[in-house]
């Protein structure tokens, strides 16, 4: 082995002097000429209230510039297929390394995407079964539910001297269930939603949106000659009904014009069912949700796999059984396999499955559709592939990795962040939780306020320095809510009996009404299953979760809450023009970007990129529309306002608009005063989406409010604001049921229901019911221990 002959200290090497990421003059979004130096190979936490500029600095400046510089390393030919990324608004960015962003964006909602396919676990299992499965059914693709079996034969001509035809056959064995095409569910159409069989077509029997007898459809149905349009549908013969519903495309001639007739169901499949349901117009979406019923595929029983793939087993376990197991159980099964021929594969698979348990996701199964994961779960699944990575000296950027985690699980997450750092990586974390801030090597606190009141660095340094500093985060860092001495008396109870959704084990519980009730427990213990699965969102129940808001990337808080309607009408009335001009989705849209404000470039297998429209400079409106003013502002300036400023603007003076002011007051009430009215909904965090829904629902007459982790994404100072809002809801006669991990909310509750004791099949039982004071006194559960430590008893 070679020995070092130089005696020079390695620390004096020139290469070791580049140990800082230097940011000077950052002005992205609301940042005000921010200049900071971030130590490399350390854990840096960025904190500050929501809207203070954390994401603008970490994601839109540091991560964005790293990505732009990486793109520039590709050849000019490759760059020709990629959009030119704009350089962030910053004077100097020095010392950058490759950035890997691990955010809370929901994972692909593709019907065939599962936890197993999103990580490498499924691929490794397929190889394992192709080697060890008995009977042997084929290569790894034979166990893949997204690969169809194909067989083909024919002749190919090879031109070498004399022409020569060669017979060839081709076959590929896939594991896809042929009935459901690997989706695990088949769609069934409720025919009663397509037509009223007591009427004839001419009497308006069809109830499908857009299928009226007045236009071309009427001419096609009347002129095709396959059935009598004046006969009630219930009197049709079998052939006539088949032709109406299922007939394949057939050329016909109507009034001398060549047309194509096609049955209602194949036509609907192409025009409605093949599209993303969230992209459909609201009335079409409502129809599809009524008419299409999804049921478990009877052939594969929801496993997505063909019969052959399910027949091959290792020690009596098929790949479908393995994917259906809870991951912690699957890890134990893999550990029990002893086969030297695949030892390296078993070792890697074991490591991946253990990572799930380590990260607090051992309760998932590999077959779980990735679109059903919460934002926090999705981020932790993305972390798995980085934990085993051989890469070092890269920068990992995390967006609130503790979202949805019980205090018990936060300790594990801290360990993982420190492991990534100790491998020689720079770890940047945007976070509010004091438990994560406490382990930071370096802290950057942004503020002092949100939106235009933020965007400056209030503090840089260590945890001790933050505590001693006078910043908002420093002052609230050691805040501890006290357990209520006196709790409210319930006005009634909501009875749940024999709840068995997901992992619930026949749960019986009485949830008190007229009080603030908190449902808690470790991640995966069954909280959401109990609350959302057993309390139907129906009459008198307003259910507010963190799910994606239905709407396109054109949607924003103004359109979602209905705020844009009174604003448009006010502009139209003041200027004597029609309201449609003041909608970026209608006549007022910029013709270049069609009112989107950005040009979207789809990069196929890579993430798409948005670049600001050069004609309207992102304002979304045609230049002529911006000449109309109301209260001294044009429509783009109004949509750029934060909620707090807009509330003031529409509250008094010449721009006084009571209808708009009421909606803005509710938005400010839920802590969204910093949000711009025109910010795309797709850029909001899970917590912001939930609070936006809550503001919208507060105008409703519901008696029971069900909230799912409303503190997600909230700064320590904002949690007090939220607790005051929950108190106001209860005092106005509402019942509030909150699924929550935050100890301040638990301490403030009138009644706590704790699920557990563990996650997955180790949970699903009630381990405590009572007041917070009783839970702290008993310390009989994990939650009780953490709450007792939090309140300092």
CSV table of N, CA and C in Angstrom, one decimal, residues 590-729:
chain,number,residue,atom,x,y,z
A,590,UNK,N,-53.4,37.3,-21.9
A,590,UNK,CA,-52.3,37.6,-22.8
A,590,UNK,C,-52.3,36.5,-23.9
A,591,UNK,N,-52.4,37.0,-25.2
A,591,UNK,CA,-52.5,36.0,-26.3
A,591,UNK,C,-51.3,35.0,-26.4
A,592,UNK,N,-50.1,35.5,-26.0
A,592,UNK,CA,-48.9,34.6,-26.1
A,592,UNK,C,-48.9,33.4,-25.2
A,593,UNK,N,-49.2,33.7,-23.9
A,593,UNK,CA,-49.2,32.6,-23.0
A,593,UNK,C,-50.6,32.1,-22.6
A,594,UNK,N,-51.6,32.6,-23.3
A,594,UNK,CA,-53.0,32.3,-23.0
A,594,UNK,C,-53.4,32.5,-21.6
A,595,UNK,N,-52.8,33.6,-21.0
A,595,UNK,CA,-53.2,34.0,-19.6
A,595,UNK,C,-52.5,33.1,-18.5
A,596,UNK,N,-51.6,32.3,-18.9
A,596,UNK,CA,-50.9,31.5,-17.8
A,596,UNK,C,-49.8,32.3,-17.1
A,597,UNK,N,-49.2,33.3,-17.8
A,597,UNK,CA,-48.1,34.1,-17.3
A,597,UNK,C,-46.8,33.4,-17.5
A,598,UNK,N,-46.8,32.1,-17.8
A,598,UNK,CA,-45.6,31.4,-18.1
A,598,UNK,C,-45.8,30.5,-19.3
A,599,UNK,N,-44.7,30.1,-19.9
A,599,UNK,CA,-44.7,29.2,-21.0
A,599,UNK,C,-44.2,27.9,-20.5
A,600,UNK,N,-45.1,26.8,-20.5
A,600,UNK,CA,-44.7,25.5,-20.0
A,600,UNK,C,-44.1,24.7,-21.1
A,601,UNK,N,-42.9,24.1,-20.8
A,601,UNK,CA,-42.2,23.2,-21.7
A,601,UNK,C,-42.2,21.8,-21.2
A,602,UNK,N,-42.8,20.9,-21.9
A,602,UNK,CA,-42.9,19.5,-21.4
A,602,UNK,C,-41.6,18.8,-21.9
A,603,UNK,N,-40.8,18.3,-20.9
A,603,UNK,CA,-39.6,17.6,-21.3
A,603,UNK,C,-39.7,16.1,-21.2
A,604,UNK,N,-40.9,15.6,-21.5
A,604,UNK,CA,-41.1,14.1,-21.6
A,604,UNK,C,-40.7,13.5,-20.3
A,605,UNK,N,-39.6,12.7,-20.3
A,605,UNK,CA,-39.2,11.9,-19.1
A,605,UNK,C,-38.6,12.8,-18.0
A,606,UNK,N,-38.2,14.0,-18.3
A,606,UNK,CA,-37.7,14.9,-17.3
A,606,UNK,C,-38.8,15.8,-16.8
A,607,UNK,N,-38.6,16.5,-15.7
A,607,UNK,CA,-39.6,17.4,-15.1
A,607,UNK,C,-39.8,18.6,-16.1
A,608,UNK,N,-41.0,18.9,-16.3
A,608,UNK,CA,-41.3,20.1,-17.2
A,608,UNK,C,-40.8,21.4,-16.6
A,609,UNK,N,-40.6,22.4,-17.4
A,609,UNK,CA,-40.1,23.7,-16.9
A,609,UNK,C,-41.0,24.8,-17.4
A,610,UNK,N,-41.1,25.8,-16.5
A,610,UNK,CA,-41.9,27.0,-16.8
A,610,UNK,C,-41.0,28.2,-16.9
A,611,UNK,N,-41.2,28.9,-18.0
A,611,UNK,CA,-40.4,30.2,-18.2
A,611,UNK,C,-41.4,31.3,-18.3
A,612,UNK,N,-41.0,32.4,-17.7
A,612,UNK,CA,-41.9,33.6,-17.7
A,612,UNK,C,-42.2,34.1,-19.1
A,613,UNK,N,-43.5,34.4,-19.4
A,613,UNK,CA,-43.9,34.9,-20.7
A,613,UNK,C,-43.2,36.3,-21.0
A,614,UNK,N,-42.5,36.4,-22.1
A,614,UNK,CA,-41.8,37.7,-22.3
A,614,UNK,C,-42.7,38.8,-22.7
A,615,UNK,N,-43.9,38.5,-23.3
A,615,UNK,CA,-44.8,39.6,-23.7
A,615,UNK,C,-45.5,40.3,-22.6
A,616,UNK,N,-46.1,39.5,-21.7
A,616,UNK,CA,-46.8,40.1,-20.5
A,616,UNK,C,-45.9,40.2,-19.3
A,617,UNK,N,-44.7,39.7,-19.3
A,617,UNK,CA,-43.8,39.6,-18.2
A,617,UNK,C,-44.4,39.0,-17.0
A,618,UNK,N,-45.2,37.9,-17.2
A,618,UNK,CA,-45.8,37.2,-16.1
A,618,UNK,C,-47.0,37.8,-15.6
A,619,UNK,N,-47.5,38.9,-16.1
A,619,UNK,CA,-48.7,39.6,-15.6
A,619,UNK,C,-50.0,38.9,-16.0
A,620,UNK,N,-49.9,38.0,-17.0
A,620,UNK,CA,-51.0,37.2,-17.5
A,620,UNK,C,-52.1,37.9,-18.3
A,621,UNK,N,-52.1,39.3,-18.3
A,621,UNK,CA,-53.2,40.0,-19.0
A,621,UNK,C,-52.6,40.7,-20.3
A,622,UNK,N,-53.5,40.9,-21.2
A,622,UNK,CA,-53.2,41.7,-22.4
A,622,UNK,C,-52.9,43.1,-22.0
A,623,UNK,N,-52.0,43.8,-22.7
A,623,UNK,CA,-51.6,45.1,-22.3
A,623,UNK,C,-52.7,46.1,-22.3
A,624,UNK,N,-53.7,45.9,-23.2
A,624,UNK,CA,-54.9,46.9,-23.2
A,624,UNK,C,-55.7,46.8,-21.9
A,625,UNK,N,-55.7,45.6,-21.3
A,625,UNK,CA,-56.5,45.4,-20.1
A,625,UNK,C,-55.9,46.2,-18.9
A,626,UNK,N,-54.6,46.3,-18.9
A,626,UNK,CA,-53.9,47.0,-17.8
A,626,UNK,C,-54.0,48.5,-17.8
A,627,UNK,N,-54.7,49.0,-18.8
A,627,UNK,CA,-54.9,50.5,-18.9
A,627,UNK,C,-56.1,50.8,-18.0
A,628,UNK,N,-57.0,49.8,-17.6
A,628,UNK,CA,-58.1,50.1,-16.8
A,628,UNK,C,-57.7,50.0,-15.3
A,629,UNK,N,-58.1,51.0,-14.5
A,629,UNK,CA,-57.7,51.1,-13.1
A,629,UNK,C,-59.0,51.1,-12.2
A,630,UNK,N,-58.7,50.7,-11.0
A,630,UNK,CA,-59.8,50.7,-9.9
A,630,UNK,C,-59.0,51.0,-8.6
A,631,UNK,N,-59.4,52.1,-8.0
A,631,UNK,CA,-58.7,52.5,-6.8
A,631,UNK,C,-57.2,52.8,-7.0
A,632,UNK,N,-56.9,53.2,-8.3
A,632,UNK,CA,-55.5,53.6,-8.6
A,632,UNK,C,-54.6,52.4,-9.0
A,633,UNK,N,-55.2,51.2,-9.0
A,633,UNK,CA,-54.4,50.0,-9.3
A,633,UNK,C,-55.0,49.2,-10.5
A,634,UNK,N,-54.1,48.6,-11.4
A,634,UNK,CA,-54.7,47.8,-12.4
A,634,UNK,C,-54.9,46.3,-11.9
A,635,UNK,N,-55.5,45.5,-12.7
A,635,UNK,CA,-55.9,44.1,-12.2
A,635,UNK,C,-54.7,43.3,-11.8
A,636,UNK,N,-53.6,43.4,-12.6
A,636,UNK,CA,-52.4,42.6,-12.3
A,636,UNK,C,-51.7,43.1,-11.0
A,637,UNK,N,-51.8,44.4,-10.7
A,637,UNK,CA,-51.3,44.9,-9.4
A,637,UNK,C,-52.1,44.4,-8.2
A,638,UNK,N,-53.4,44.3,-8.4
A,638,UNK,CA,-54.3,43.8,-7.4
A,638,UNK,C,-54.0,42.3,-7.1
A,639,UNK,N,-53.8,41.5,-8.2
A,639,UNK,CA,-53.5,40.1,-8.0
A,639,UNK,C,-52.1,39.8,-7.4
A,640,UNK,N,-51.2,40.8,-7.5
A,640,UNK,CA,-49.9,40.7,-6.9
A,640,UNK,C,-49.9,41.1,-5.4
A,641,UNK,N,-51.0,41.6,-4.9
A,641,UNK,CA,-51.0,42.1,-3.5
A,641,UNK,C,-51.1,40.9,-2.6
A,642,UNK,N,-50.4,41.0,-1.4
A,642,UNK,CA,-50.7,40.0,-0.4
A,642,UNK,C,-52.1,40.2,0.2
A,643,UNK,N,-52.6,39.1,0.8
A,643,UNK,CA,-54.0,39.2,1.4
A,643,UNK,C,-54.1,40.3,2.3
A,644,UNK,N,-53.1,40.5,3.2
A,644,UNK,CA,-53.2,41.6,4.3
A,644,UNK,C,-53.4,43.0,3.6
A,645,UNK,N,-52.6,43.2,2.6
A,645,UNK,CA,-52.6,44.5,1.9
A,645,UNK,C,-54.0,44.7,1.2
A,646,UNK,N,-54.4,43.6,0.5
A,646,UNK,CA,-55.7,43.6,-0.2
A,646,UNK,C,-56.9,43.8,0.7
A,647,UNK,N,-56.8,43.3,1.9
A,647,UNK,CA,-57.9,43.4,2.9
A,647,UNK,C,-58.0,44.9,3.2
A,648,UNK,N,-56.9,45.6,3.4
A,648,UNK,CA,-56.9,47.0,3.7
A,648,UNK,C,-57.4,47.8,2.5
A,649,UNK,N,-57.0,47.4,1.3
A,649,UNK,CA,-57.3,48.1,0.0
A,649,UNK,C,-58.8,48.1,-0.2
A,650,UNK,N,-59.4,46.9,-0.1
A,650,UNK,CA,-60.9,46.7,-0.4
A,650,UNK,C,-61.7,47.0,0.8
A,651,UNK,N,-61.1,47.4,2.0
A,651,UNK,CA,-61.9,47.6,3.2
A,651,UNK,C,-62.4,49.0,3.3
A,652,UNK,N,-61.8,50.0,2.7
A,652,UNK,CA,-62.2,51.4,2.8
A,652,UNK,C,-61.7,52.2,1.6
A,653,UNK,N,-62.1,53.4,1.6
A,653,UNK,CA,-61.7,54.3,0.5
A,653,UNK,C,-62.5,54.0,-0.8
A,654,UNK,N,-62.0,54.5,-1.9
A,654,UNK,CA,-62.7,54.4,-3.2
A,654,UNK,C,-62.8,52.9,-3.7
A,655,UNK,N,-61.9,52.1,-3.2
A,655,UNK,CA,-61.9,50.7,-3.6
A,655,UNK,C,-62.8,49.8,-2.7
A,656,UNK,N,-63.5,50.4,-1.8
A,656,UNK,CA,-64.3,49.6,-0.8
A,656,UNK,C,-65.3,48.6,-1.5
A,657,UNK,N,-65.0,47.4,-1.3
A,657,UNK,CA,-65.9,46.3,-1.9
A,657,UNK,C,-66.2,45.3,-0.8
A,658,UNK,N,-67.3,45.4,-0.1
A,658,UNK,CA,-67.6,44.5,1.0
A,658,UNK,C,-67.5,43.0,0.7
A,659,UNK,N,-68.0,42.6,-0.5
A,659,UNK,CA,-68.0,41.1,-0.8
A,659,UNK,C,-66.6,40.6,-0.8
A,660,UNK,N,-65.6,41.4,-1.4
A,660,UNK,CA,-64.2,41.0,-1.5
A,660,UNK,C,-63.6,41.0,-0.1
A,661,UNK,N,-64.0,42.1,0.7
A,661,UNK,CA,-63.4,42.3,2.0
A,661,UNK,C,-63.7,41.1,2.9
A,662,UNK,N,-64.9,40.6,2.9
A,662,UNK,CA,-65.3,39.5,3.7
A,662,UNK,C,-64.5,38.2,3.5
A,663,UNK,N,-64.2,37.9,2.2
A,663,UNK,CA,-63.4,36.7,1.9
A,663,UNK,C,-62.0,36.9,2.3
A,664,UNK,N,-61.4,38.2,2.1
A,664,UNK,CA,-60.1,38.5,2.5
A,664,UNK,C,-59.9,38.4,4.0
A,665,UNK,N,-60.9,38.8,4.8
A,665,UNK,CA,-60.8,38.8,6.2
A,665,UNK,C,-60.7,37.3,6.7
A,666,UNK,N,-61.5,36.4,6.0
A,666,UNK,CA,-61.4,35.0,6.4
A,666,UNK,C,-60.0,34.4,6.1
A,667,UNK,N,-59.4,34.8,5.0
A,667,UNK,CA,-58.1,34.4,4.6
A,667,UNK,C,-57.0,34.8,5.6
A,668,UNK,N,-57.2,36.1,6.0
A,668,UNK,CA,-56.2,36.6,7.0
A,668,UNK,C,-56.4,35.9,8.4
A,669,UNK,N,-57.7,35.5,8.7
A,669,UNK,CA,-58.0,34.9,9.9
A,669,UNK,C,-57.3,33.5,10.1
A,670,UNK,N,-57.1,32.8,9.0
A,670,UNK,CA,-56.5,31.5,9.1
A,670,UNK,C,-55.0,31.6,8.9
A,671,UNK,N,-54.4,32.8,8.9
A,671,UNK,CA,-53.0,33.0,8.9
A,671,UNK,C,-52.4,33.0,7.5
A,672,UNK,N,-53.2,33.4,6.5
A,672,UNK,CA,-52.6,33.5,5.1
A,672,UNK,C,-52.5,34.9,4.6
A,673,UNK,N,-52.3,35.8,5.6
A,673,UNK,CA,-52.2,37.2,5.2
A,673,UNK,C,-51.0,37.6,4.3
A,674,UNK,N,-50.0,36.7,4.2
A,674,UNK,CA,-48.8,36.9,3.4
A,674,UNK,C,-49.0,36.4,2.0
A,675,UNK,N,-50.0,35.6,1.7
A,675,UNK,CA,-50.2,34.9,0.4
A,675,UNK,C,-50.6,35.9,-0.7
A,676,UNK,N,-50.0,35.9,-1.9
A,676,UNK,CA,-50.5,36.8,-3.0
A,676,UNK,C,-51.7,36.2,-3.5
A,677,UNK,N,-52.6,37.1,-4.0
A,677,UNK,CA,-53.9,36.7,-4.5
A,677,UNK,C,-53.8,35.9,-5.8
A,678,UNK,N,-52.7,36.2,-6.6
A,678,UNK,CA,-52.6,35.5,-7.8
A,678,UNK,C,-51.5,34.4,-7.9
A,679,UNK,N,-51.1,34.0,-6.7
A,679,UNK,CA,-50.1,32.9,-6.6
A,679,UNK,C,-50.7,31.6,-7.1
A,680,UNK,N,-50.0,30.8,-8.0
A,680,UNK,CA,-50.6,29.6,-8.5
A,680,UNK,C,-50.8,28.6,-7.3
A,681,UNK,N,-52.0,27.9,-7.3
A,681,UNK,CA,-52.3,27.0,-6.2
A,681,UNK,C,-51.2,25.8,-6.2
A,682,UNK,N,-50.7,25.5,-7.3
A,682,UNK,CA,-49.7,24.4,-7.4
A,682,UNK,C,-48.4,24.7,-6.6
A,683,UNK,N,-48.2,26.0,-6.2
A,683,UNK,CA,-47.0,26.3,-5.5
A,683,UNK,C,-47.2,26.3,-4.0
A,684,UNK,N,-48.5,26.1,-3.5
A,684,UNK,CA,-48.7,26.2,-2.1
A,684,UNK,C,-48.3,24.9,-1.4
A,685,UNK,N,-47.9,25.0,-0.1
A,685,UNK,CA,-47.6,23.8,0.7
A,685,UNK,C,-48.9,23.1,1.1
A,686,UNK,N,-48.7,21.9,1.7
A,686,UNK,CA,-49.9,21.2,2.2
A,686,UNK,C,-50.7,22.0,3.2
A,687,UNK,N,-49.9,22.6,4.2
A,687,UNK,CA,-50.5,23.4,5.2
A,687,UNK,C,-51.3,24.6,4.7
A,688,UNK,N,-50.7,25.2,3.7
A,688,UNK,CA,-51.3,26.4,3.1
A,688,UNK,C,-52.6,26.0,2.4
A,689,UNK,N,-52.5,24.9,1.7
A,689,UNK,CA,-53.7,24.4,1.0
A,689,UNK,C,-54.8,24.2,1.9
A,690,UNK,N,-54.5,23.6,3.1
A,690,UNK,CA,-55.5,23.2,4.1
A,690,UNK,C,-56.1,24.5,4.6
A,691,UNK,N,-55.3,25.5,4.9
A,691,UNK,CA,-55.8,26.7,5.5
A,691,UNK,C,-56.7,27.5,4.5
A,692,UNK,N,-56.3,27.4,3.2
A,692,UNK,CA,-57.1,28.0,2.2
A,692,UNK,C,-58.5,27.4,2.1
A,693,UNK,N,-58.5,26.0,2.2
A,693,UNK,CA,-59.8,25.3,2.2
A,693,UNK,C,-60.6,25.7,3.5
A,694,UNK,N,-59.9,25.8,4.6
A,694,UNK,CA,-60.6,26.2,5.9
A,694,UNK,C,-61.3,27.6,5.7
A,695,UNK,N,-60.5,28.5,5.1
A,695,UNK,CA,-61.1,29.9,5.0
A,695,UNK,C,-62.3,29.8,4.1
A,696,UNK,N,-62.3,29.0,3.0
A,696,UNK,CA,-63.4,28.9,2.1
A,696,UNK,C,-64.6,28.3,2.9
A,697,UNK,N,-64.4,27.2,3.7
A,697,UNK,CA,-65.4,26.5,4.4
A,697,UNK,C,-66.0,27.3,5.5
A,698,UNK,N,-65.3,28.3,6.0
A,698,UNK,CA,-65.8,29.0,7.2
A,698,UNK,C,-67.1,29.8,6.9
A,699,UNK,N,-67.4,30.0,5.7
A,699,UNK,CA,-68.6,30.7,5.3
A,699,UNK,C,-69.8,29.7,5.3
A,700,UNK,N,-69.5,28.4,5.4
A,700,UNK,CA,-70.5,27.4,5.3
A,700,UNK,C,-71.2,27.2,6.7
A,701,UNK,N,-72.3,26.5,6.7
A,701,UNK,CA,-73.1,26.3,7.9
A,701,UNK,C,-72.8,25.0,8.7
A,702,UNK,N,-71.7,24.4,8.4
A,702,UNK,CA,-71.4,23.1,9.0
A,702,UNK,C,-71.3,23.2,10.5
A,703,UNK,N,-71.7,22.1,11.2
A,703,UNK,CA,-71.6,22.1,12.7
A,703,UNK,C,-70.4,21.4,13.2
A,704,UNK,N,-69.8,20.5,12.4
A,704,UNK,CA,-68.6,19.7,12.8
A,704,UNK,C,-67.5,20.0,11.8
A,705,UNK,N,-66.3,20.5,12.3
A,705,UNK,CA,-65.2,20.8,11.5
A,705,UNK,C,-64.1,19.7,11.8
A,706,UNK,N,-63.7,19.0,10.7
A,706,UNK,CA,-62.6,18.0,10.8
A,706,UNK,C,-61.4,18.5,10.1
A,707,UNK,N,-60.3,18.7,10.9
A,707,UNK,CA,-59.1,19.3,10.3
A,707,UNK,C,-57.9,18.2,10.4
A,708,UNK,N,-57.1,18.2,9.4
A,708,UNK,CA,-56.0,17.2,9.3
A,708,UNK,C,-54.7,18.0,9.4
A,709,UNK,N,-54.1,17.9,10.6
A,709,UNK,CA,-52.8,18.6,10.8
A,709,UNK,C,-52.7,20.0,10.4
A,710,UNK,N,-53.6,20.9,11.0
A,710,UNK,CA,-53.6,22.3,10.5
A,710,UNK,C,-52.3,23.1,10.8
A,711,UNK,N,-51.4,22.5,11.7
A,711,UNK,CA,-50.2,23.3,12.0
A,711,UNK,C,-49.1,23.0,11.0
A,712,UNK,N,-49.3,22.1,10.0
A,712,UNK,CA,-48.3,21.8,9.0
A,712,UNK,C,-47.8,23.1,8.3
A,713,UNK,N,-46.5,23.4,8.4
A,713,UNK,CA,-46.0,24.6,7.7
A,713,UNK,C,-46.1,25.8,8.5
A,714,UNK,N,-46.6,25.7,9.8
A,714,UNK,CA,-46.8,26.9,10.6
A,714,UNK,C,-45.5,27.2,11.5
A,715,UNK,N,-45.2,28.5,11.6
A,715,UNK,CA,-44.1,28.9,12.5
A,715,UNK,C,-44.6,28.8,13.9
A,716,UNK,N,-43.7,28.7,14.9
A,716,UNK,CA,-44.1,28.6,16.3
A,716,UNK,C,-45.0,29.8,16.7
A,717,UNK,N,-44.7,31.0,16.1
A,717,UNK,CA,-45.5,32.2,16.5
A,717,UNK,C,-46.9,32.1,15.9
A,718,UNK,N,-47.1,31.4,14.8
A,718,UNK,CA,-48.4,31.3,14.1
A,718,UNK,C,-49.3,30.2,14.8
A,719,UNK,N,-48.7,29.3,15.6
A,719,UNK,CA,-49.5,28.2,16.2
A,719,UNK,C,-50.5,28.8,17.2
A,720,UNK,N,-50.0,29.9,17.9
A,720,UNK,CA,-50.9,30.6,18.9
A,720,UNK,C,-52.1,31.1,18.1
A,721,UNK,N,-51.9,31.7,17.0
A,721,UNK,CA,-52.9,32.3,16.1
A,721,UNK,C,-53.9,31.3,15.7
A,722,UNK,N,-53.4,30.1,15.4
A,722,UNK,CA,-54.3,29.0,15.0
A,722,UNK,C,-55.1,28.5,16.1
A,723,UNK,N,-54.5,28.4,17.3
A,723,UNK,CA,-55.3,27.9,18.5
A,723,UNK,C,-56.4,28.9,18.8
A,724,UNK,N,-56.1,30.2,18.7
A,724,UNK,CA,-57.1,31.2,18.9
A,724,UNK,C,-58.3,31.0,17.9
A,725,UNK,N,-58.0,30.7,16.7
A,725,UNK,CA,-59.0,30.5,15.6
A,725,UNK,C,-59.8,29.3,16.0
A,726,UNK,N,-59.2,28.2,16.4
A,726,UNK,CA,-59.9,27.0,16.8
A,726,UNK,C,-60.9,27.3,18.0
A,727,UNK,N,-60.4,28.1,18.9
A,727,UNK,CA,-61.2,28.4,20.1
A,727,UNK,C,-62.4,29.2,19.6
A,728,UNK,N,-62.2,30.2,18.7
A,728,UNK,CA,-63.3,31.0,18.2
A,728,UNK,C,-64.4,30.1,17.5
A,729,UNK,N,-63.9,29.1,16.8
A,729,UNK,CA,-64.8,28.2,16.1
A,729,UNK,C,-65.7,27.4,17.1
